[in-house]
Short mmCIF file of C-alpha atoms in Angstrom, two decimals:
data_model
loop_
_atom_site.label_atom_id
_atom_site.label_comp_id
_atom_site.label_asym_id
_atom_site.label_seq_id
_atom_site.Cartn_x
_atom_site.Cartn_y
_atom_site.Cartn_z
CA UNK A 1 3.74 -8.18 19.08
CA UNK A 2 2.90 -9.46 22.71
CA UNK A 3 6.71 -8.87 23.22
CA UNK A 4 6.58 -5.32 22.75
CA UNK A 5 3.67 -5.62 24.83
CA UNK A 6 5.24 -7.13 27.80
CA UNK A 7 8.73 -5.01 27.57
CA UNK A 8 7.14 -1.65 28.22
CA UNK A 9 4.68 -4.02 31.16
CA UNK A 10 8.61 -4.16 32.38
CA UNK A 11 9.36 -0.44 32.92
CA UNK A 12 8.54 2.40 34.96
CA UNK A 13 9.73 5.07 32.21
CA UNK A 14 10.04 4.80 28.55
CA UNK A 15 11.66 6.73 26.53
CA UNK A 16 10.08 7.41 22.72
CA UNK A 17 12.96 8.10 19.93
CA UNK A 18 12.10 9.50 15.98
CA UNK A 19 15.01 10.31 13.28
CA UNK A 20 16.20 14.20 12.19
CA UNK A 21 13.87 16.43 10.88
CA UNK A 22 11.06 14.62 11.55
CA UNK A 23 8.34 13.74 9.49
CA UNK A 24 4.46 13.14 10.16
CA UNK A 25 4.78 10.04 10.79
CA UNK A 26 8.11 10.03 12.59
CA UNK A 27 5.81 12.77 15.02
CA UNK A 28 2.75 10.76 14.90
CA UNK A 29 3.46 7.04 15.86
CA UNK A 30 5.53 8.55 18.79
CA UNK A 31 2.37 11.18 20.93
CA UNK A 32 0.30 7.72 19.06
CA UNK A 33 2.34 5.96 21.06
CA UNK A 34 2.89 7.56 23.68
CA UNK A 35 -0.87 8.26 24.74
CA UNK A 36 -1.12 4.83 24.02
CA UNK A 37 1.06 3.40 26.41
CA UNK A 38 -0.48 5.38 29.05
CA UNK A 39 -3.69 5.36 28.33
CA UNK A 40 -3.23 1.38 29.28
CA UNK A 41 -0.99 1.09 31.60
CA UNK A 42 -0.99 2.85 34.74
CA UNK A 43 1.30 4.41 36.64
CA UNK A 44 4.07 4.48 33.51
CA UNK A 45 6.12 8.09 32.87
CA UNK A 46 6.43 7.85 29.33
CA UNK A 47 8.37 11.35 27.51
CA UNK A 48 8.52 11.90 23.48
CA UNK A 49 11.75 12.69 22.83
CA UNK A 50 12.80 14.89 19.72
CA UNK A 51 12.14 18.39 18.02
CA UNK A 52 8.71 16.64 17.06
CA UNK A 53 6.48 18.39 14.49
CA UNK A 54 5.75 21.89 15.79
CA UNK A 55 2.86 23.57 13.58
CA UNK A 56 0.93 20.11 14.86
CA UNK A 57 1.70 20.88 19.16
CA UNK A 58 -0.78 22.18 19.91
CA UNK A 59 -3.52 19.60 18.54
CA UNK A 60 -1.49 16.23 19.85
CA UNK A 61 1.25 17.89 22.60
CA UNK A 62 4.48 19.17 22.75
CA UNK A 63 8.04 16.88 22.94
CA UNK A 64 9.44 16.13 26.54
CA UNK A 65 12.22 16.95 27.83
CA UNK A 66 14.02 14.81 30.27
CA UNK A 67 17.68 14.67 31.70
CA UNK A 68 20.15 11.91 31.23
CA UNK A 69 19.79 9.92 33.93
CA UNK A 70 15.71 9.48 33.01
CA UNK A 71 16.61 7.92 29.70
CA UNK A 72 19.16 5.74 31.80
CA UNK A 73 16.45 4.34 33.80
CA UNK A 74 14.20 3.01 30.26
CA UNK A 75 13.47 1.45 28.64
CA UNK A 76 14.01 3.30 24.08
CA UNK A 77 11.51 2.70 21.76
CA UNK A 78 13.06 4.04 18.28
CA UNK A 79 10.32 4.18 15.73
CA UNK A 80 10.67 5.49 12.48
CA UNK A 81 14.42 5.29 11.26
CA UNK A 82 16.37 2.41 9.83
CA UNK A 83 19.69 3.15 11.34
CA UNK A 84 20.35 3.97 14.39
CA UNK A 85 22.74 7.23 12.38
CA UNK A 86 19.70 8.69 11.52
CA UNK A 87 17.84 8.87 15.61
CA UNK A 88 17.91 12.45 16.34
CA UNK A 89 18.81 12.67 20.16
CA UNK A 90 21.57 9.78 19.76
CA UNK A 91 21.30 9.91 23.88
CA UNK A 92 18.93 6.66 23.16
CA UNK A 93 22.15 4.59 23.52
CA UNK A 94 22.48 5.09 27.17
CA UNK A 95 19.34 3.23 27.92
CA UNK A 96 18.73 -0.01 29.43
CA UNK A 97 16.50 -1.58 26.83
CA UNK A 98 15.52 -0.61 22.89
CA UNK A 99 13.26 -2.06 20.81
CA UNK A 100 13.42 -0.42 17.15
CA UNK A 101 9.49 -0.01 15.46
CA UNK A 102 10.09 0.10 11.46
CA UNK A 103 9.15 0.00 8.00
CA UNK A 104 11.82 1.61 6.07
CA UNK A 105 14.28 -1.16 4.69
CA UNK A 106 17.38 -1.95 7.64
CA UNK A 107 20.54 -0.44 6.24
CA UNK A 108 23.01 -1.38 8.77
CA UNK A 109 23.24 -2.81 12.24
CA UNK A 110 20.45 -1.27 14.87
CA UNK A 111 21.15 -2.92 18.87
CA UNK A 112 17.94 -3.85 19.77
CA UNK A 113 16.80 -7.07 21.97
CA UNK A 114 13.27 -6.35 20.12
CA UNK A 115 13.71 -5.64 16.44
CA UNK A 116 9.57 -4.73 14.69
CA UNK A 117 10.34 -4.20 10.99
CA UNK A 118 7.34 -4.93 8.54
CA UNK A 119 8.47 -3.06 5.39
CA UNK A 120 5.13 -3.62 3.88
CA UNK A 121 2.79 -0.89 6.15
CA UNK A 122 3.34 1.90 5.14
CA UNK A 123 3.66 4.21 8.04
CA UNK A 124 4.81 3.83 11.29
CA UNK A 125 1.63 4.55 12.83
CA UNK A 126 0.35 1.45 10.41
CA UNK A 127 2.33 -0.80 12.52
CA UNK A 128 1.66 0.91 16.11
CA UNK A 129 -2.03 0.76 15.12
CA UNK A 130 -1.80 -3.07 14.82
CA UNK A 131 0.33 -3.73 17.79
CA UNK A 132 -3.03 -1.59 19.66
CA UNK A 133 -5.91 -3.14 17.40
CA UNK A 134 -5.12 -7.05 17.12
CA UNK A 135 -3.48 -6.51 20.84
CA UNK A 136 -6.78 -5.52 22.01
CA UNK A 137 -5.33 -2.61 23.51
CA UNK A 138 -8.15 0.17 23.91
CA UNK A 139 -8.06 2.76 21.21
CA UNK A 140 -8.56 6.44 22.15
CA UNK A 141 -8.47 10.15 20.28
CA UNK A 142 -5.96 10.29 22.37
CA UNK A 143 -3.65 8.19 20.33
CA UNK A 144 -5.57 7.99 17.32
CA UNK A 145 -5.43 11.63 16.22
CA UNK A 146 -1.58 11.27 16.05
CA UNK A 147 -1.54 7.84 14.65
CA UNK A 148 -3.61 9.28 11.44
CA UNK A 149 -1.51 12.18 11.38
CA UNK A 150 1.25 9.57 10.36
CA UNK A 151 -0.78 7.58 8.45
CA UNK A 152 -2.62 10.33 6.53
CA UNK A 153 1.17 11.95 5.11
CA UNK A 154 3.13 8.97 4.54
CA UNK A 155 0.71 7.69 2.03
CA UNK A 156 0.46 10.81 0.67
CA UNK A 157 -3.59 11.11 1.80
CA UNK A 158 -3.40 6.76 0.52
CA UNK A 159 -2.19 7.97 -3.61
CA UNK A 160 1.08 6.17 -2.68
CA UNK A 161 1.11 2.52 -3.68
CA UNK A 162 2.00 -0.24 -2.78
CA UNK A 163 -0.96 0.08 0.14
CA UNK A 164 -2.04 -2.51 2.02
CA UNK A 165 -5.59 -3.41 3.25
CA UNK A 166 -4.97 -3.39 7.10
CA UNK A 167 -3.67 0.68 6.52
CA UNK A 168 -7.73 1.29 4.93
CA UNK A 169 -8.43 -0.67 8.29
CA UNK A 170 -6.34 1.00 11.08
CA UNK A 171 -7.62 4.14 9.04
CA UNK A 172 -11.22 3.07 10.10
CA UNK A 173 -10.18 2.03 13.21
CA UNK A 174 -8.64 5.44 14.41
CA UNK A 175 -11.52 7.17 12.85
CA UNK A 176 -14.26 5.06 14.68
CA UNK A 177 -12.71 6.33 18.39
CA UNK A 178 -14.26 10.46 16.87
CA UNK A 179 -12.00 11.78 16.29
CA UNK A 180 -11.99 15.26 13.66
CA UNK A 181 -9.49 14.24 10.90
CA UNK A 182 -10.60 18.32 9.53
CA UNK A 183 -8.46 19.43 12.14
CA UNK A 184 -5.16 17.95 10.66
CA UNK A 185 -6.50 18.59 7.28
CA UNK A 186 -6.92 21.78 7.72
CA UNK A 187 -2.93 22.02 9.21
CA UNK A 188 -1.88 20.40 6.66
CA UNK A 189 -2.98 21.97 3.85
CA UNK A 190 -2.42 25.56 4.88
CA UNK A 191 -0.26 27.92 2.87
CA UNK A 192 1.54 30.85 4.07
CA UNK A 193 2.25 32.62 1.14
CA UNK A 194 6.56 32.69 1.38
CA UNK A 195 5.48 28.95 0.88
CA UNK A 196 2.93 30.47 -2.65
CA UNK A 197 5.71 32.50 -3.70
CA UNK A 198 8.59 29.59 -3.34
CA UNK A 199 6.17 27.24 -5.38
CA UNK A 200 6.32 30.08 -8.57
CA UNK A 201 10.51 29.44 -8.48
CA UNK A 202 10.27 25.88 -8.29
CA UNK A 203 7.43 26.34 -11.45
CA UNK A 204 9.66 28.28 -13.69
CA UNK A 205 12.61 26.57 -12.41
CA UNK A 206 12.62 22.90 -12.84
CA UNK A 207 14.73 20.98 -15.11
CA UNK A 208 13.76 18.02 -17.31
CA UNK A 209 16.85 14.63 -17.81
CA UNK A 210 17.12 13.61 -21.20
CA UNK A 211 15.59 10.69 -20.12
CA UNK A 212 12.72 12.11 -18.16
CA UNK A 213 14.25 12.45 -14.03
CA UNK A 214 12.50 15.78 -13.13
CA UNK A 215 14.40 17.95 -10.60
CA UNK A 216 16.03 21.00 -8.88
CA UNK A 217 18.61 22.08 -7.00
CA UNK A 218 17.83 25.34 -4.76
CA UNK A 219 20.51 27.37 -3.75
CA UNK A 220 21.04 28.77 -0.12
CA UNK A 221 20.91 32.17 -2.30
CA UNK A 222 17.19 31.55 -3.04
CA UNK A 223 16.42 29.56 0.10
CA UNK A 224 17.54 33.48 1.82
CA UNK A 225 14.58 35.37 -0.93
CA UNK A 226 12.11 33.56 -0.73
CA UNK A 227 12.63 33.21 3.35
CA UNK A 228 11.97 29.84 3.61
CA UNK A 229 13.54 26.73 5.53
CA UNK A 230 15.43 24.60 4.28
CA UNK A 231 14.13 21.82 5.29
CA UNK A 232 10.44 23.44 3.60
CA UNK A 233 12.02 23.47 0.30
CA UNK A 234 13.17 19.83 -0.15
CA UNK A 235 9.68 18.83 1.63
CA UNK A 236 8.15 21.04 -1.88
CA UNK A 237 9.32 18.13 -3.76
CA UNK A 238 6.21 16.56 -4.65
CA UNK A 239 5.10 20.25 -6.33
CA UNK A 240 6.36 18.99 -9.19
CA UNK A 241 4.67 15.53 -9.63
CA UNK A 242 2.66 13.65 -12.02
CA UNK A 243 4.46 15.43 -15.09
CA UNK A 244 4.34 13.39 -18.16
CA UNK A 245 6.70 11.17 -18.87
CA UNK A 246 8.81 12.22 -15.89
CA UNK A 247 8.39 9.65 -13.16
CA UNK A 248 10.93 10.95 -10.65
CA UNK A 249 11.10 13.60 -9.01
CA UNK A 250 13.94 15.40 -6.75
CA UNK A 251 15.05 18.35 -4.95
CA UNK A 252 18.25 19.18 -3.79
CA UNK A 253 18.44 21.50 -0.81
CA UNK A 254 21.43 23.73 -0.11
CA UNK A 255 21.36 24.30 4.05
CA UNK A 256 23.88 27.84 5.12
CA UNK A 257 26.55 25.75 6.48
CA UNK A 258 26.36 23.73 2.70
CA UNK A 259 24.66 20.37 3.47
CA UNK A 260 22.47 19.90 1.31
CA UNK A 261 19.15 17.78 2.02
CA UNK A 262 17.85 15.66 -0.84
CA UNK A 263 14.29 14.48 -1.15
CA UNK A 264 13.32 11.22 -3.79
CA UNK A 265 10.44 10.21 -5.59
CA UNK A 266 9.09 8.11 -8.21
CA UNK A 267 5.93 6.94 -10.07
CA UNK A 268 6.66 2.94 -9.68
CA UNK A 269 10.89 3.25 -10.27
CA UNK A 270 12.81 2.26 -6.86
CA UNK A 271 14.40 5.44 -5.69
CA UNK A 272 15.37 4.33 -2.37
CA UNK A 273 18.79 1.97 -4.20
CA UNK A 274 19.98 5.47 -5.24
CA UNK A 275 19.23 6.94 -2.29
CA UNK A 276 21.74 4.38 -0.04
CA UNK A 277 24.40 4.37 -2.72
CA UNK A 278 24.30 8.05 -1.50
CA UNK A 279 24.25 7.83 2.23
CA UNK A 280 20.43 7.88 2.86
CA UNK A 281 17.93 5.87 2.97
CA UNK A 282 13.72 5.69 2.59
CA UNK A 283 11.07 3.42 0.82
CA UNK A 284 11.59 1.93 -2.49
CA UNK A 285 9.27 5.13 -3.85
CA UNK A 286 10.13 8.29 -1.18
CA UNK A 287 13.81 9.08 -0.14
CA UNK A 288 15.65 11.05 0.64
CA UNK A 289 19.99 11.56 2.10
CA UNK A 290 22.15 14.32 2.78
CA UNK A 291 25.17 16.02 0.69
CA UNK A 292 28.27 17.46 1.62
CA UNK A 293 28.04 20.15 -1.28
CA UNK A 294 25.36 21.36 -3.91
CA UNK A 295 27.58 20.15 -7.03
CA UNK A 296 27.13 16.66 -6.24
CA UNK A 297 23.52 17.01 -7.14
CA UNK A 298 25.00 16.01 -10.87
CA UNK A 299 26.09 12.53 -9.74
CA UNK A 300 22.85 12.19 -8.30
CA UNK A 301 20.67 13.38 -11.53
CA UNK A 302 22.94 11.20 -13.79
CA UNK A 303 22.67 8.03 -11.82
CA UNK A 304 18.52 8.58 -11.51
CA UNK A 305 18.61 9.54 -15.47
CA UNK A 306 20.02 6.32 -16.16
CA UNK A 307 17.57 4.51 -14.58
CA UNK A 308 15.12 5.29 -16.24
CA UNK A 309 17.47 4.94 -19.52
#
């Protein structure tokens, strides 16, 4: 832990990177770490790069835009990503040195001067909170709000098991700073009419295999019909969670270009190896990958059905 903060002290410029299609933990860890560095180390220039999670920009801040020269003079910190290929802004490779902080199962080589990976943590935001608390650094509202966002989203509001005990301690430490968590939940639970109508399609169209895999291929024509983003469609995979007799559920969402975002979720069955087989990764019970075409979804469904058999 101390090595990370000591390395940060060496640099005047810090650039913070996250993964493609950022979620709450990616955006939250970027903004939380950015604010923690600014709050504890004077004179630093800290930039969080990537597309972030726009629905939370008004609460936690927008992402930064910097030139190549700035990155080349910086210490890059890559968060919430198991491999180099999934970093959204590949300019991180231009940085003088790289730190990796993550909680996913490692995949492939990641060239970093410091690597801090803890697979027992439910979120990267939990790791960063631990780094701050155990190093006796100042924890402020500015850092705590985005860190809490990542903690509650990656844990499924503390429903996804197993959850290590420190996750609850981390939540307590973050709330003690005086953040208003209701602001986060107001945004998370807000539903627009397009999404509501699309949920109707989900409930009337999902399929089930012989051994209980719930799955739904979502063609781009359906995406257009309901007027939603294909990433948003894939992220609604938990709409079919907790169906009796179906411990695995998976969505296949087709983009305009024909590529397919795949989201796996499960209860007690490790799906990450299947995601890894198709070039993806993630957590044991929550993972993802991409396919070149929607027709290939049948291969994944077949593998998952065999897994249950």
